[in-house]
CSV table of C-alpha atoms in Angstrom, one decimal:
chain,number,residue,atom,x,y,z
A,3,UNK,CA,35.5,42.4,36.4
A,4,UNK,CA,33.8,45.5,37.9
A,5,UNK,CA,31.8,45.9,34.7
A,6,UNK,CA,30.7,42.3,34.9
A,7,UNK,CA,29.7,42.7,38.5
A,8,UNK,CA,27.6,45.7,37.6
A,9,UNK,CA,26.1,44.0,34.6
A,10,UNK,CA,24.9,41.1,36.8
A,11,UNK,CA,23.5,43.6,39.3
A,12,UNK,CA,21.6,45.5,36.7
A,13,UNK,CA,20.4,42.5,34.8
A,14,UNK,CA,22.3,43.3,31.6
A,15,UNK,CA,24.2,40.0,31.8
A,16,UNK,CA,22.0,37.0,31.4
A,17,UNK,CA,24.7,34.3,31.5
A,18,UNK,CA,23.4,31.5,33.8
A,19,UNK,CA,25.2,31.3,37.1
A,20,UNK,CA,25.8,27.9,38.7
A,21,UNK,CA,23.0,26.3,40.7
A,22,UNK,CA,22.7,27.9,44.1
A,23,UNK,CA,24.2,31.3,43.3
A,24,UNK,CA,21.8,34.2,43.1
A,25,UNK,CA,24.2,37.1,42.7
A,26,UNK,CA,27.7,37.8,41.3
A,27,UNK,CA,29.5,40.2,43.6
A,28,UNK,CA,33.0,40.9,44.9
A,29,UNK,CA,32.1,38.6,47.8
A,30,UNK,CA,31.1,35.7,45.6
A,31,UNK,CA,33.2,32.6,46.5
A,32,UNK,CA,35.5,31.3,43.8
A,33,UNK,CA,34.5,27.7,44.4
A,34,UNK,CA,30.9,28.6,43.7
A,35,UNK,CA,31.8,29.8,40.2
A,36,UNK,CA,33.5,26.5,39.4
A,37,UNK,CA,31.1,23.8,40.5
A,38,UNK,CA,33.0,21.3,38.3
A,39,UNK,CA,36.0,21.5,40.4
A,40,UNK,CA,38.4,23.5,38.2
A,41,UNK,CA,39.3,25.7,41.3
A,42,UNK,CA,41.2,24.3,44.2
A,43,UNK,CA,44.1,25.4,46.4
A,44,UNK,CA,46.4,23.3,48.5
A,45,UNK,CA,44.9,24.9,51.6
A,46,UNK,CA,41.4,23.5,52.0
A,47,UNK,CA,40.0,26.4,54.0
A,48,UNK,CA,41.3,28.9,51.4
A,49,UNK,CA,39.7,26.8,48.6
A,50,UNK,CA,36.3,27.0,50.4
A,51,UNK,CA,36.4,30.7,51.5
A,52,UNK,CA,38.4,32.7,49.0
A,53,UNK,CA,36.2,35.3,47.2
A,54,UNK,CA,36.8,37.5,44.2
A,55,UNK,CA,38.0,40.4,46.4
A,56,UNK,CA,40.5,38.1,48.1
A,57,UNK,CA,42.2,36.9,45.0
A,58,UNK,CA,42.3,40.3,43.2
A,59,UNK,CA,43.7,42.0,46.3
A,60,UNK,CA,46.5,39.4,46.6
A,61,UNK,CA,45.6,37.9,50.0
A,62,UNK,CA,45.0,34.4,48.7
A,63,UNK,CA,48.0,33.1,50.7
A,64,UNK,CA,49.9,32.0,47.6
A,65,UNK,CA,53.3,33.6,46.9
A,66,UNK,CA,54.3,34.5,43.4
A,67,UNK,CA,55.2,31.1,41.9
A,68,UNK,CA,56.2,33.0,38.8
A,69,UNK,CA,58.0,30.1,37.1
A,70,UNK,CA,55.0,27.7,37.3
A,71,UNK,CA,53.4,29.0,34.0
A,72,UNK,CA,54.4,29.4,30.4
A,73,UNK,CA,53.5,31.1,27.2
A,74,UNK,CA,51.7,27.9,26.1
A,75,UNK,CA,49.3,27.8,29.0
A,76,UNK,CA,45.7,28.7,28.7
A,77,UNK,CA,44.0,30.5,31.6
A,78,UNK,CA,42.3,27.2,32.5
A,79,UNK,CA,45.6,25.4,32.6
A,80,UNK,CA,46.9,28.0,35.1
A,81,UNK,CA,43.7,27.8,37.2
A,82,UNK,CA,43.8,24.0,37.4
A,83,UNK,CA,47.4,23.9,38.5
A,84,UNK,CA,46.9,26.3,41.4
A,85,UNK,CA,46.0,23.3,43.7
A,86,UNK,CA,49.6,22.0,43.4
A,87,UNK,CA,51.3,25.3,44.4
A,88,UNK,CA,52.6,25.6,48.0
A,89,UNK,CA,51.0,28.4,50.0
A,90,UNK,CA,53.1,30.8,52.0
A,91,UNK,CA,50.4,32.2,54.3
A,92,UNK,CA,46.8,31.5,55.3
A,93,UNK,CA,44.0,33.2,53.4
A,94,UNK,CA,43.8,37.0,54.2
A,95,UNK,CA,46.8,36.7,56.5
A,96,UNK,CA,49.3,38.5,54.4
A,97,UNK,CA,49.5,40.5,51.1
A,98,UNK,CA,51.6,38.7,48.5
A,99,UNK,CA,51.6,39.5,44.8
A,100,UNK,CA,50.5,36.6,42.6
A,101,UNK,CA,50.1,37.0,38.8
A,102,UNK,CA,48.1,33.8,38.5
A,103,UNK,CA,45.2,35.3,40.4
A,104,UNK,CA,44.7,37.8,37.6
A,105,UNK,CA,44.8,35.0,35.1
A,106,UNK,CA,42.0,33.4,37.2
A,107,UNK,CA,40.2,36.7,37.0
A,108,UNK,CA,40.5,36.7,33.2
A,109,UNK,CA,39.2,33.2,33.0
A,110,UNK,CA,36.2,34.1,35.2
A,111,UNK,CA,35.3,37.0,32.9
A,112,UNK,CA,35.6,34.8,29.8
A,113,UNK,CA,33.3,32.2,31.4
A,114,UNK,CA,30.6,34.5,32.6
A,115,UNK,CA,30.8,37.3,30.1
A,116,UNK,CA,30.3,34.8,27.3
A,117,UNK,CA,33.2,36.1,25.2
A,118,UNK,CA,37.0,35.6,25.3
A,119,UNK,CA,38.6,38.0,27.8
A,120,UNK,CA,40.9,39.3,25.1
A,121,UNK,CA,37.8,40.5,23.2
A,122,UNK,CA,35.8,41.7,26.2
A,123,UNK,CA,35.3,45.4,25.9
A,124,UNK,CA,36.0,45.8,22.2
A,125,UNK,CA,33.0,47.6,20.6
A,126,UNK,CA,31.2,47.8,23.9
A,127,UNK,CA,33.1,50.5,25.8
A,128,UNK,CA,32.9,54.0,24.4
A,129,UNK,CA,36.7,54.4,24.4
A,130,UNK,CA,37.2,51.2,22.4
A,131,UNK,CA,39.8,50.2,25.0
A,132,UNK,CA,41.8,47.1,24.0
A,133,UNK,CA,41.5,44.8,27.0
A,134,UNK,CA,43.9,41.9,27.4
A,135,UNK,CA,45.7,40.0,30.2
A,136,UNK,CA,48.6,41.4,32.2
A,137,UNK,CA,51.5,42.1,29.9
A,138,UNK,CA,49.3,41.7,26.9
A,139,UNK,CA,48.1,45.2,26.1
A,140,UNK,CA,49.2,46.7,22.8
A,141,UNK,CA,48.6,50.4,23.1
A,142,UNK,CA,50.0,53.9,22.4
A,143,UNK,CA,50.4,57.2,24.2
A,144,UNK,CA,47.2,58.4,22.6
A,145,UNK,CA,45.3,55.4,23.9
A,146,UNK,CA,46.8,55.7,27.3
A,147,UNK,CA,46.0,59.4,27.5
A,148,UNK,CA,42.3,58.6,26.9
A,149,UNK,CA,42.4,55.9,29.5
A,150,UNK,CA,44.0,58.2,32.1
A,151,UNK,CA,41.5,60.9,31.4
A,152,UNK,CA,38.7,58.4,32.0
A,153,UNK,CA,40.3,57.3,35.3
A,154,UNK,CA,40.7,60.9,36.4
A,155,UNK,CA,37.0,61.4,35.9
A,156,UNK,CA,36.2,58.3,37.9
A,157,UNK,CA,35.2,56.0,35.0
A,158,UNK,CA,33.5,58.6,32.8
A,159,UNK,CA,34.9,59.6,29.3
A,160,UNK,CA,35.2,63.4,29.6
A,161,UNK,CA,34.9,63.7,25.8
A,162,UNK,CA,31.4,62.1,25.6
A,163,UNK,CA,30.3,62.1,29.2
A,164,UNK,CA,29.6,58.4,28.9
A,165,UNK,CA,30.3,56.0,31.7
A,166,UNK,CA,33.0,53.4,30.7
A,167,UNK,CA,33.6,52.0,34.2
A,168,UNK,CA,30.8,52.0,36.7
A,169,UNK,CA,31.5,54.3,39.6
A,170,UNK,CA,31.1,51.5,42.1
A,171,UNK,CA,33.7,49.4,40.2
A,172,UNK,CA,36.1,52.4,40.0
A,173,UNK,CA,35.9,53.0,43.7
A,174,UNK,CA,36.2,49.3,44.6
A,175,UNK,CA,39.3,48.8,42.4
A,176,UNK,CA,41.2,52.0,43.5
A,177,UNK,CA,40.3,51.8,47.2
A,178,UNK,CA,42.9,49.9,49.3
A,179,UNK,CA,41.6,46.6,50.7
A,180,UNK,CA,45.0,45.2,51.9
A,181,UNK,CA,48.3,46.6,52.9
A,182,UNK,CA,51.2,45.7,50.6
A,183,UNK,CA,53.8,47.8,52.4
A,184,UNK,CA,53.2,48.4,56.1
A,185,UNK,CA,55.6,51.3,56.7
A,186,UNK,CA,56.9,54.1,54.5
A,187,UNK,CA,60.0,53.3,52.4
A,188,UNK,CA,61.1,57.0,52.5
A,189,UNK,CA,60.2,60.2,54.3
A,190,UNK,CA,58.1,61.4,51.4
A,191,UNK,CA,56.0,58.3,50.8
A,192,UNK,CA,53.4,56.6,53.0
A,193,UNK,CA,52.6,53.0,53.6
A,194,UNK,CA,51.1,51.4,50.5
A,195,UNK,CA,47.6,49.9,50.2
A,196,UNK,CA,46.4,47.6,47.4
A,197,UNK,CA,43.0,47.7,45.8
A,198,UNK,CA,42.4,45.6,42.7
A,199,UNK,CA,45.1,46.2,40.2
A,200,UNK,CA,46.1,49.5,41.8
A,201,UNK,CA,48.4,50.6,44.6
A,202,UNK,CA,47.4,53.6,46.6
A,203,UNK,CA,49.8,55.8,48.6
A,204,UNK,CA,50.7,59.3,49.6
A,205,UNK,CA,53.6,60.9,47.6
A,206,UNK,CA,54.9,64.1,49.0
A,207,UNK,CA,51.5,64.6,50.7
A,208,UNK,CA,49.6,64.0,47.5
A,209,UNK,CA,47.1,61.1,46.9
A,210,UNK,CA,48.5,58.8,44.3
A,211,UNK,CA,47.1,55.7,42.5
A,212,UNK,CA,49.6,53.7,40.5
A,213,UNK,CA,50.8,50.4,39.2
A,214,UNK,CA,53.7,49.0,37.3
A,215,UNK,CA,53.9,46.2,34.8
A,216,UNK,CA,56.8,44.3,33.1
A,217,UNK,CA,57.8,41.6,30.7
A,218,UNK,CA,61.4,40.9,29.9
A,219,UNK,CA,62.6,43.8,27.8
A,220,UNK,CA,59.5,46.0,28.5
A,221,UNK,CA,58.3,48.0,31.4
A,222,UNK,CA,55.4,50.3,32.1
A,223,UNK,CA,54.3,52.6,34.9
A,224,UNK,CA,50.9,54.3,35.2
A,225,UNK,CA,50.2,56.8,38.0
A,226,UNK,CA,47.5,59.4,38.6
A,227,UNK,CA,46.6,61.9,41.3
A,228,UNK,CA,42.8,62.0,41.7
A,229,UNK,CA,42.8,65.3,43.7
A,230,UNK,CA,45.2,67.1,41.4
A,231,UNK,CA,43.7,65.8,38.2
A,232,UNK,CA,47.1,64.7,36.9
A,233,UNK,CA,48.1,61.4,35.4
A,234,UNK,CA,51.2,60.1,33.6
A,235,UNK,CA,52.3,56.9,31.8
A,236,UNK,CA,55.9,55.7,31.4
A,237,UNK,CA,56.8,53.0,28.9
A,238,UNK,CA,60.2,51.6,28.1
A,239,UNK,CA,61.5,48.9,25.8
A,240,UNK,CA,64.3,48.0,28.2
A,241,UNK,CA,64.7,46.4,31.6
A,242,UNK,CA,65.8,49.7,33.1
A,243,UNK,CA,68.3,48.7,35.8
A,244,UNK,CA,68.8,52.4,36.5
A,245,UNK,CA,65.3,53.1,37.7
A,246,UNK,CA,64.5,55.6,34.9
A,247,UNK,CA,61.0,54.4,34.5
A,248,UNK,CA,60.0,55.6,38.0
A,249,UNK,CA,62.3,58.6,38.2
A,250,UNK,CA,61.3,60.4,35.0
A,251,UNK,CA,57.5,60.3,35.5
A,252,UNK,CA,57.8,61.4,39.1
A,253,UNK,CA,60.1,64.3,38.2
A,254,UNK,CA,57.5,65.5,35.7
A,255,UNK,CA,54.7,65.3,38.2
A,256,UNK,CA,56.9,67.1,40.8
A,257,UNK,CA,57.6,69.9,38.3
A,258,UNK,CA,53.9,70.3,37.3
A,259,UNK,CA,52.9,70.4,41.0
A,260,UNK,CA,55.8,72.6,42.2
A,261,UNK,CA,57.0,69.9,44.6
A,262,UNK,CA,60.6,69.4,45.7
A,263,UNK,CA,62.6,67.1,43.6
A,264,UNK,CA,62.9,63.6,45.2
A,265,UNK,CA,65.9,61.3,45.0
A,266,UNK,CA,65.7,59.4,41.7
A,267,UNK,CA,64.3,55.9,42.2
A,268,UNK,CA,62.7,56.8,45.5
A,269,UNK,CA,59.6,54.8,44.5
A,270,UNK,CA,61.5,51.8,43.1
A,271,UNK,CA,61.6,50.2,46.5
A,272,UNK,CA,57.8,50.4,46.6
A,273,UNK,CA,57.1,49.3,43.0
A,274,UNK,CA,59.3,46.2,43.4
A,275,UNK,CA,56.3,44.5,44.9
A,276,UNK,CA,54.3,44.6,41.7
A,277,UNK,CA,56.9,44.1,38.9
A,278,UNK,CA,58.0,40.8,37.5
A,279,UNK,CA,60.4,38.5,39.5
A,280,UNK,CA,62.6,41.1,41.2
A,281,UNK,CA,65.2,42.5,40.1
A,282,UNK,CA,67.1,39.8,38.4
A,283,UNK,CA,68.3,40.7,34.9
A,284,UNK,CA,71.4,40.4,32.9
A,285,UNK,CA,72.9,40.4,29.4
A,286,UNK,CA,75.8,38.1,30.1
A,287,UNK,CA,76.3,34.5,31.0
A,288,UNK,CA,78.6,33.8,33.9
A,289,UNK,CA,80.0,30.5,35.0
A,290,UNK,CA,82.1,29.7,38.0
A,291,UNK,CA,84.6,26.8,38.3
A,292,UNK,CA,82.7,23.7,39.4
A,293,UNK,CA,83.3,22.2,42.8
A,294,UNK,CA,83.9,18.4,42.6
A,295,UNK,CA,80.8,16.5,43.4
A,296,UNK,CA,80.5,13.4,45.6
A,297,UNK,CA,78.0,12.0,43.1
A,298,UNK,CA,78.9,12.0,39.4
A,299,UNK,CA,77.1,14.7,37.5
A,300,UNK,CA,75.7,12.1,35.1
A,301,UNK,CA,73.7,10.6,37.9
A,302,UNK,CA,71.5,13.7,37.9
A,303,UNK,CA,70.6,13.5,34.3
A,304,UNK,CA,67.0,12.6,33.4
A,305,UNK,CA,63.5,13.9,33.6
A,306,UNK,CA,62.1,15.6,36.7
A,307,UNK,CA,58.3,16.2,37.2
A,308,UNK,CA,56.1,18.5,39.4
A,309,UNK,CA,52.4,18.8,38.9
A,310,UNK,CA,52.4,22.6,39.5
A,311,UNK,CA,55.6,23.5,37.7
A,312,UNK,CA,55.8,21.1,34.8
A,313,UNK,CA,58.7,18.9,33.7
A,314,UNK,CA,62.2,19.3,32.5
A,315,UNK,CA,65.1,17.0,31.5
A,316,UNK,CA,68.6,17.6,32.7
A,317,UNK,CA,71.6,17.1,30.4
A,318,UNK,CA,75.4,17.3,30.9
A,319,UNK,CA,77.8,18.4,28.2
A,320,UNK,CA,78.4,14.7,27.4
A,321,UNK,CA,74.8,13.9,26.8
A,322,UNK,CA,74.1,12.7,23.3
A,323,UNK,CA,70.3,12.6,22.8
A,324,UNK,CA,68.8,14.9,20.1
A,325,UNK,CA,67.0,16.9,22.8
A,326,UNK,CA,70.2,17.4,24.8
A,327,UNK,CA,72.3,18.3,21.8
A,328,UNK,CA,69.8,21.1,20.9
A,329,UNK,CA,69.9,22.4,24.5
A,330,UNK,CA,73.7,22.3,24.6
A,331,UNK,CA,74.1,23.8,21.1
A,332,UNK,CA,71.9,26.8,22.2
A,333,UNK,CA,74.1,27.3,25.3
A,334,UNK,CA,77.2,27.0,23.1
A,335,UNK,CA,75.9,29.6,20.7
A,336,UNK,CA,75.5,32.3,23.4
A,337,UNK,CA,79.0,31.4,24.8
A,338,UNK,CA,80.6,31.3,21.4
A,339,UNK,CA,82.1,27.8,22.1
A,340,UNK,CA,81.5,24.3,20.9
A,341,UNK,CA,79.0,22.2,22.9
A,342,UNK,CA,81.8,19.9,24.1
A,343,UNK,CA,83.6,22.9,25.6
A,344,UNK,CA,80.7,24.0,27.8
A,345,UNK,CA,81.5,24.1,31.6
A,346,UNK,CA,80.5,21.2,33.7
A,347,UNK,CA,76.9,21.8,34.7
A,348,UNK,CA,73.3,20.5,34.2
A,349,UNK,CA,71.3,22.1,31.4
A,350,UNK,CA,67.7,21.8,30.4
A,351,UNK,CA,65.0,23.4,28.2
A,352,UNK,CA,62.3,24.7,30.4
A,353,UNK,CA,60.0,27.2,28.5
A,354,UNK,CA,58.4,29.5,31.1
A,355,UNK,CA,56.9,33.0,30.6
A,356,UNK,CA,60.1,34.5,32.1
A,357,UNK,CA,62.7,32.1,30.8
A,358,UNK,CA,63.4,29.4,28.3
A,359,UNK,CA,66.3,27.4,29.8
A,360,UNK,CA,67.6,26.4,33.3
A,361,UNK,CA,71.1,25.6,34.4
A,362,UNK,CA,72.3,24.0,37.6
A,363,UNK,CA,75.8,24.7,38.8
A,364,UNK,CA,77.1,22.4,41.4
A,365,UNK,CA,77.8,24.1,44.8
A,366,UNK,CA,78.6,21.4,47.4
A,367,UNK,CA,77.6,17.8,48.2
A,368,UNK,CA,74.1,17.4,46.7
A,369,UNK,CA,73.4,21.2,46.4
A,370,UNK,CA,73.3,23.3,43.2
A,371,UNK,CA,72.7,26.9,42.3
A,372,UNK,CA,69.8,27.5,39.9
A,373,UNK,CA,70.0,29.9,36.9
A,374,UNK,CA,66.8,30.6,34.9
A,375,UNK,CA,67.7,32.1,31.5
A,376,UNK,CA,66.3,33.0,28.1
A,377,UNK,CA,68.8,32.2,25.3
A,378,UNK,CA,68.5,34.3,22.1
A,379,UNK,CA,70.7,32.3,19.8
A,380,UNK,CA,69.8,34.5,16.8
A,381,UNK,CA,69.9,37.8,18.7
A,382,UNK,CA,66.9,40.0,18.8
A,383,UNK,CA,65.5,42.4,16.2
A,384,UNK,CA,68.1,43.6,13.8
A,385,UNK,CA,71.0,42.7,16.0
A,386,UNK,CA,71.7,39.0,15.3
A,387,UNK,CA,74.4,38.6,18.0
A,388,UNK,CA,73.6,35.7,20.3
A,389,UNK,CA,73.0,36.7,23.9
A,390,UNK,CA,71.5,35.4,27.1
A,391,UNK,CA,69.0,37.1,29.4
A,392,UNK,CA,69.1,35.9,33.0
A,393,UNK,CA,66.1,36.6,35.2
A,394,UNK,CA,67.9,35.1,38.2
A,395,UNK,CA,71.4,36.7,38.1
A,396,UNK,CA,72.3,38.0,41.5
A,397,UNK,CA,69.8,35.7,43.3
A,398,UNK,CA,70.9,32.9,45.6
A,399,UNK,CA,68.5,30.2,44.5
A,400,UNK,CA,69.5,26.9,46.1
A,401,UNK,CA,68.5,23.5,44.7
A,402,UNK,CA,69.1,20.4,46.9
A,403,UNK,CA,68.8,16.9,45.7
A,404,UNK,CA,68.2,13.6,47.6
A,405,UNK,CA,69.3,10.1,47.2
A,406,UNK,CA,67.2,7.0,47.7
A,407,UNK,CA,68.8,3.5,47.5
A,408,UNK,CA,71.9,5.1,46.0
A,409,UNK,CA,70.0,6.9,43.2
A,410,UNK,CA,68.9,10.5,42.7
A,411,UNK,CA,65.3,10.5,43.8
A,412,UNK,CA,64.5,14.2,43.2
A,413,UNK,CA,65.6,17.8,43.6
A,414,UNK,CA,63.9,20.7,45.4
A,415,UNK,CA,64.1,24.5,45.1
A,416,UNK,CA,64.8,25.2,48.8
A,417,UNK,CA,64.8,29.0,48.9
A,418,UNK,CA,65.2,32.0,46.7
A,419,UNK,CA,62.1,32.1,44.5
A,420,UNK,CA,59.5,33.1,47.1
A,421,UNK,CA,59.3,34.2,50.7
A,422,UNK,CA,57.5,31.9,53.2
A,423,UNK,CA,56.2,32.9,56.6
A,424,UNK,CA,58.4,30.5,58.7
A,425,UNK,CA,61.3,28.1,57.9
A,426,UNK,CA,59.6,24.9,56.8
A,427,UNK,CA,60.2,21.7,58.8
A,428,UNK,CA,60.1,18.0,57.9
A,429,UNK,CA,61.8,16.0,55.1
A,430,UNK,CA,63.7,17.7,52.3
A,431,UNK,CA,60.7,17.2,50.1
A,432,UNK,CA,58.4,18.9,52.6
A,433,UNK,CA,60.8,21.7,53.2
A,434,UNK,CA,61.3,22.5,49.5
A,435,UNK,CA,59.4,25.5,48.0
A,436,UNK,CA,59.0,23.2,45.0
A,437,UNK,CA,60.0,19.5,44.7
A,438,UNK,CA,60.7,17.8,41.4
A,439,UNK,CA,60.6,14.0,41.4
A,440,UNK,CA,63.1,12.2,39.2
A,441,UNK,CA,61.4,9.6,36.9
């Protein structure tokens, strides 16, 4: 994005801007870039006033809403659905990480650079950096070392002395514009500021720029210390519940700089703000004994819709449709039982980026506990043993359903996915983080 801003400023980019826009800068309003109405938020003022800097520094007012998008979505799909997502704060009121805003950024680059974002940079930057969306970079330690060297030289490739990232873009992205953590999480760290794609903090008195990234089964950490001319990359093909990903790179930096050894995982509390839905992971599938419901479980079966989150169809172990039998057979495979022996619960296929299935376990009255899971019925890689990966294990995600004229009218995720500023008021539908209407 910084390169695109610089190209417009220098006249290198000749892509026509919408009528009425003379410049393309960090202060350009998002709505001005989408005159056909693709951009809109639920909050009208935020829709009108949000600029590039706002959305890339995570002060748009939207919480994560990480389960609103899937692998099948295009960047435009994600952008068009933002209007249906409930805000947690007003624009610029509070920092809150939101992956979709970087999907928006990728879409803007594709629209105004004239090439797909996944191709942007190939053959045009001297490092031949492969640029892709978050979680989509295929790289190696050799590539990452070149990238770190360029960052430590403020955007200049030290091998060729050629500028890869304009200095203004480097400064804009690494300088904190918002506060993601307002007080230190430990005696050796500072509060944390957020630039654009980078956190900035003091670690044992040393200036550090860093960021983490994750997809299920993979994690990365990139950190560099501009004043010390040191950088490090950590990559893992695991979910790392022990915090090794932050502990090992930090210990290496401490040894190189002669710093005291910190407690392993000291930065994990800080980095949780930028990893994928925190910290909910598992390799087992746990069911509790169901509590008798006042409404028969079969009454909850059927299709539920939400414009921002998509649709799903709930099944019980007694459901007989072809769709339900496939869902139930998948769950049976990871439990090593027959579909008819599955515990009493509601099951659905719901392919998201972070999960493939959902399960609702009855809690009390019209309330359920939500589990979002990925089922690997054929195992993974060489190990063909079926297993389940639960992104929500350990989280208390409550779903409450409502009756209308004696029928189930819909269900809402009431809390557990995101944090909102104040307890919502109003009807159940108005109070829900996300409300799904039964059709």
